[in-house]
Coordinates of C-alpha atoms in Angstrom, one line a residue:
X122 CA -35.6 -1.6 -75.6
X123 CA -34.0 -2.1 -79.2
X124 CA -32.8 -5.6 -79.8
X125 CA -30.6 -6.9 -82.4
X126 CA -31.4 -9.6 -84.5
X127 CA -29.0 -10.1 -87.3
X128 CA -25.4 -11.1 -87.1
X129 CA -22.2 -10.8 -89.4
X130 CA -21.4 -14.1 -91.6
X131 CA -18.0 -14.5 -91.3
X132 CA -15.7 -13.8 -94.6
X133 CA -18.3 -11.9 -96.1
X134 CA -17.5 -8.3 -98.1
X135 CA -18.3 -5.4 -96.2
X136 CA -22.3 -4.1 -96.8
X137 CA -22.5 -0.5 -95.3
X138 CA -25.7 0.9 -94.5
X139 CA -25.8 4.8 -95.0
X140 CA -28.7 6.1 -92.9
X141 CA -29.8 9.9 -94.2
X142 CA -31.4 11.1 -91.1
X143 CA -30.3 14.7 -91.3
X144 CA -32.9 16.5 -93.1
X145 CA -35.0 19.4 -91.9
X146 CA -38.4 17.7 -92.1
X147 CA -40.1 20.6 -94.1
X148 CA -42.9 18.7 -94.8
X149 CA -43.8 17.4 -91.4
X150 CA -43.0 20.3 -90.0
X151 CA -40.3 19.1 -87.7
X152 CA -36.8 17.2 -87.7
X153 CA -37.9 13.3 -88.2
X154 CA -35.3 11.7 -86.6
X155 CA -36.3 11.6 -83.0
X156 CA -40.1 12.0 -84.4
X157 CA -41.6 9.2 -82.2
X158 CA -44.2 6.2 -83.3
X159 CA -45.9 3.9 -80.6
X160 CA -43.3 5.6 -78.6
X161 CA -39.8 5.0 -80.4
X162 CA -37.9 7.2 -82.2
X163 CA -38.7 6.8 -86.6
X164 CA -34.4 6.3 -86.5
X165 CA -34.9 3.9 -84.0
X166 CA -37.3 1.7 -85.7
X167 CA -34.9 1.9 -89.4
X168 CA -32.1 1.1 -87.1
X169 CA -33.8 -2.1 -85.4
X170 CA -34.8 -2.6 -89.4
X171 CA -31.3 -2.9 -90.6
X172 CA -29.9 -4.4 -87.6
X173 CA -32.1 -7.5 -88.6
X174 CA -29.9 -7.9 -91.6
X175 CA -27.0 -10.1 -91.1
X176 CA -25.4 -9.0 -94.6
X177 CA -25.0 -5.3 -93.1
X178 CA -21.5 -5.2 -91.6
X179 CA -21.3 -1.7 -90.6
X180 CA -23.7 1.4 -90.1
X181 CA -23.1 5.1 -90.7
X182 CA -25.8 7.6 -89.7
X183 CA -26.0 11.6 -90.7
X184 CA -27.8 13.6 -88.3
X185 CA -28.6 17.4 -88.0
X186 CA -26.1 19.0 -85.4
X187 CA -29.0 19.7 -83.6
X188 CA -29.7 16.5 -83.1
X189 CA -26.5 15.3 -81.7
X190 CA -26.6 15.8 -78.4
X191 CA -29.7 13.8 -78.5
X192 CA -27.3 11.0 -79.3
X193 CA -25.1 11.0 -77.5
X194 CA -28.0 10.9 -74.7
X195 CA -29.9 8.2 -76.5
X196 CA -27.8 6.2 -78.9
X197 CA -29.9 5.4 -81.7
X198 CA -28.1 1.6 -82.4
X199 CA -29.0 -1.4 -80.1
X200 CA -26.4 -1.2 -77.2
X201 CA -26.1 -5.8 -78.0
X202 CA -25.2 -5.1 -81.4
X203 CA -21.3 -5.5 -81.9
X204 CA -20.9 -4.1 -85.4
X205 CA -20.3 -0.8 -85.6
X206 CA -22.3 2.6 -85.8
X207 CA -20.8 5.6 -86.9
X208 CA -22.4 9.1 -86.4
X209 CA -21.4 12.3 -89.0
X210 CA -22.9 15.5 -88.9
X211 CA -25.0 15.9 -92.6
X212 CA -24.6 18.4 -94.7
X213 CA -26.7 20.7 -96.7
X214 CA -28.7 18.5 -98.6
X215 CA -29.4 14.5 -98.6
X216 CA -26.7 14.2 -101.4
X217 CA -24.3 16.3 -99.3
X218 CA -25.3 13.8 -96.0
X219 CA -25.0 10.8 -98.2
X220 CA -21.3 11.9 -99.6
X221 CA -20.3 12.6 -95.9
X222 CA -21.3 9.3 -94.6
X223 CA -19.6 7.3 -97.6
X224 CA -16.8 9.3 -97.4
X225 CA -16.7 8.5 -93.9
X226 CA -17.5 4.3 -94.7
X227 CA -14.2 4.5 -97.3
X228 CA -11.8 5.9 -94.7
X229 CA -12.6 3.4 -92.3
X230 CA -12.4 0.3 -94.7
X231 CA -11.8 1.6 -98.0
X232 CA -13.5 1.2 -101.3
X233 CA -14.4 -2.6 -101.7
X234 CA -18.0 -2.3 -100.4
X235 CA -21.5 -2.3 -101.2
X236 CA -23.0 0.8 -100.0
X237 CA -26.9 0.0 -98.8
X238 CA -28.2 3.7 -98.7
X239 CA -31.9 3.7 -96.4
X240 CA -33.9 6.6 -95.4
X241 CA -33.9 7.0 -91.7
X242 CA -37.9 8.0 -92.8
X243 CA -38.5 4.5 -94.2
X244 CA -38.3 2.7 -90.6
X245 CA -41.1 -0.3 -91.9
X246 CA -38.6 -2.2 -94.4
X247 CA -38.7 -5.5 -94.1
X248 CA -34.9 -7.3 -93.5
X249 CA -35.9 -10.2 -96.1
X250 CA -36.7 -7.6 -98.6
X251 CA -33.1 -5.9 -97.6
X252 CA -31.3 -9.0 -98.0
X253 CA -32.6 -9.8 -101.3
X254 CA -31.6 -6.6 -103.0
X255 CA -27.8 -7.0 -101.4
X256 CA -27.8 -10.3 -102.7
X257 CA -28.9 -8.9 -106.3
X258 CA -26.3 -6.2 -106.0
X259 CA -23.6 -8.8 -105.1
X260 CA -24.0 -9.8 -108.8
X261 CA -21.9 -7.0 -109.8
X262 CA -25.5 -4.8 -110.3
X263 CA -26.8 -1.6 -108.4
X264 CA -30.1 -2.8 -107.1
X265 CA -33.1 -1.3 -105.3
X266 CA -36.8 -1.7 -104.8
X267 CA -40.1 -0.2 -106.2
X268 CA -43.7 -0.1 -106.9
X269 CA -45.6 -0.2 -109.8
X270 CA -47.5 3.5 -110.4
X271 CA -51.4 2.6 -110.1
X272 CA -52.5 6.8 -110.6
X273 CA -52.3 8.0 -113.8
X274 CA -49.3 10.9 -113.6
X275 CA -49.2 14.2 -115.6
X276 CA -46.3 16.4 -116.5
X277 CA -47.3 20.0 -115.8
X278 CA -45.5 21.5 -118.3
X279 CA -46.1 26.2 -119.2
X280 CA -49.8 26.7 -117.6
X281 CA -52.6 25.1 -119.0
X282 CA -50.1 22.3 -120.6
X283 CA -50.4 19.1 -119.4
X284 CA -48.7 15.6 -120.7
X285 CA -49.7 12.2 -119.9
X286 CA -46.7 9.8 -119.2
X287 CA -47.0 5.9 -119.7
X288 CA -47.1 4.4 -116.3
X289 CA -46.4 1.0 -117.7
X290 CA -42.7 2.8 -118.0
X291 CA -42.6 4.2 -114.3
X292 CA -41.8 3.1 -111.0
X293 CA -42.0 4.5 -107.6
X294 CA -38.5 3.8 -106.3
X295 CA -38.0 3.0 -102.2
X296 CA -34.6 2.2 -100.5
X297 CA -32.7 1.0 -99.7
X298 CA -30.5 1.6 -102.7
X299 CA -27.5 -0.7 -103.1
X300 CA -24.5 0.7 -105.5
X301 CA -21.0 -0.6 -105.6
X302 CA -18.6 1.6 -103.6
X303 CA -16.6 2.3 -106.7
X304 CA -19.2 3.2 -108.7
X305 CA -20.8 5.3 -105.9
X306 CA -17.8 7.3 -105.6
X307 CA -17.9 7.7 -109.3
X308 CA -21.3 9.4 -109.3
X309 CA -20.6 11.7 -106.0
X310 CA -17.4 12.7 -107.5
X311 CA -19.5 13.8 -110.7
X312 CA -22.3 15.5 -108.8
X313 CA -19.8 17.3 -106.7
X314 CA -18.1 18.6 -110.5
X315 CA -20.9 19.2 -112.0
X316 CA -21.8 21.6 -108.7
X317 CA -23.6 19.9 -106.8
X318 CA -27.2 19.9 -109.0
X319 CA -30.2 19.0 -106.7
X320 CA -31.3 14.7 -106.9
X321 CA -34.0 13.2 -105.2
X322 CA -32.3 9.6 -104.8
X323 CA -29.0 7.6 -104.8
X324 CA -29.5 5.7 -108.1
X325 CA -30.0 9.2 -109.7
X326 CA -26.3 9.5 -109.3
X327 CA -25.1 7.0 -111.2
X328 CA -27.7 6.7 -113.9
X329 CA -25.0 8.2 -116.0
X330 CA -22.2 6.2 -115.8
X331 CA -23.8 3.1 -117.7
X332 CA -24.4 1.1 -114.3
X333 CA -26.7 -1.3 -114.8
X334 CA -29.6 -1.4 -112.2
X335 CA -32.2 -3.5 -111.2
X336 CA -35.0 -3.0 -109.5
X337 CA -36.9 -5.7 -107.5
X338 CA -40.3 -5.7 -106.2
X339 CA -40.8 -2.8 -103.4
X340 CA -43.0 -2.8 -100.4
X341 CA -45.8 -1.3 -99.9
X342 CA -45.2 -1.4 -95.8
X343 CA -41.9 0.3 -96.7
X344 CA -43.4 3.9 -96.6
X345 CA -41.5 6.8 -96.4
X346 CA -42.9 9.5 -93.5
X347 CA -43.3 12.6 -95.0
X348 CA -46.3 14.2 -93.5
X349 CA -48.0 13.4 -90.3
X350 CA -50.8 11.5 -92.2
X351 CA -48.5 9.0 -93.1
X352 CA -48.0 7.3 -89.4
X353 CA -51.8 7.1 -89.6
X354 CA -51.5 5.3 -93.5
X355 CA -49.1 2.6 -91.8
X356 CA -52.1 1.8 -89.1
X357 CA -54.5 1.6 -92.1
X358 CA -52.4 -0.6 -94.2
X359 CA -51.8 -2.7 -91.4
X360 CA -55.4 -2.8 -90.4
X361 CA -56.2 -3.8 -94.3

């Protein structure tokens, strides 16, 4: 079974892992939370990775409403881990789900915490890297990790026109993304008052607030499982 491998240090600031797992999995062809890899649900692997991070003090998971019964039958937070794990029903989009999780944490512990937002679809995250990102955020910045872009990236404009972007200025950003709750609250409320525009990650919600963002070097193994072949790609990465 899943076993915890991290424990909370006494007297530390709350770090709340927010794990969006409510997506429809349109590109995968199925919802991913209880999709299995080597016999274990992806969400369970993700929570196992987070349980190995001693800085994390509690967890909130957003599930699709159709997966709530599965969680009741098989909760995926390790049984022997004493840290609280709350489950909420996700919203219409990822950002809606993240807001629901943030509000749940805020109602439990107030606004002085670090939000550690980590995709449920990144089950192979390295616990030491997560700890490094949290440590960087404790310096008063928002923090995440990213890989250099190796492909040439073109912006497709009107039909027949493209523009090549300078890849030296581009990063492929991963999760977790660690944001101070007060900053994140401002970003979420601004997003809501703007009509809930489409966003693809959480740092995007605070980009206009003047918050300094530090990107540490990412991990090639920290892949996002989006398509069925991504799980095969993980095996290939391990072999190589």
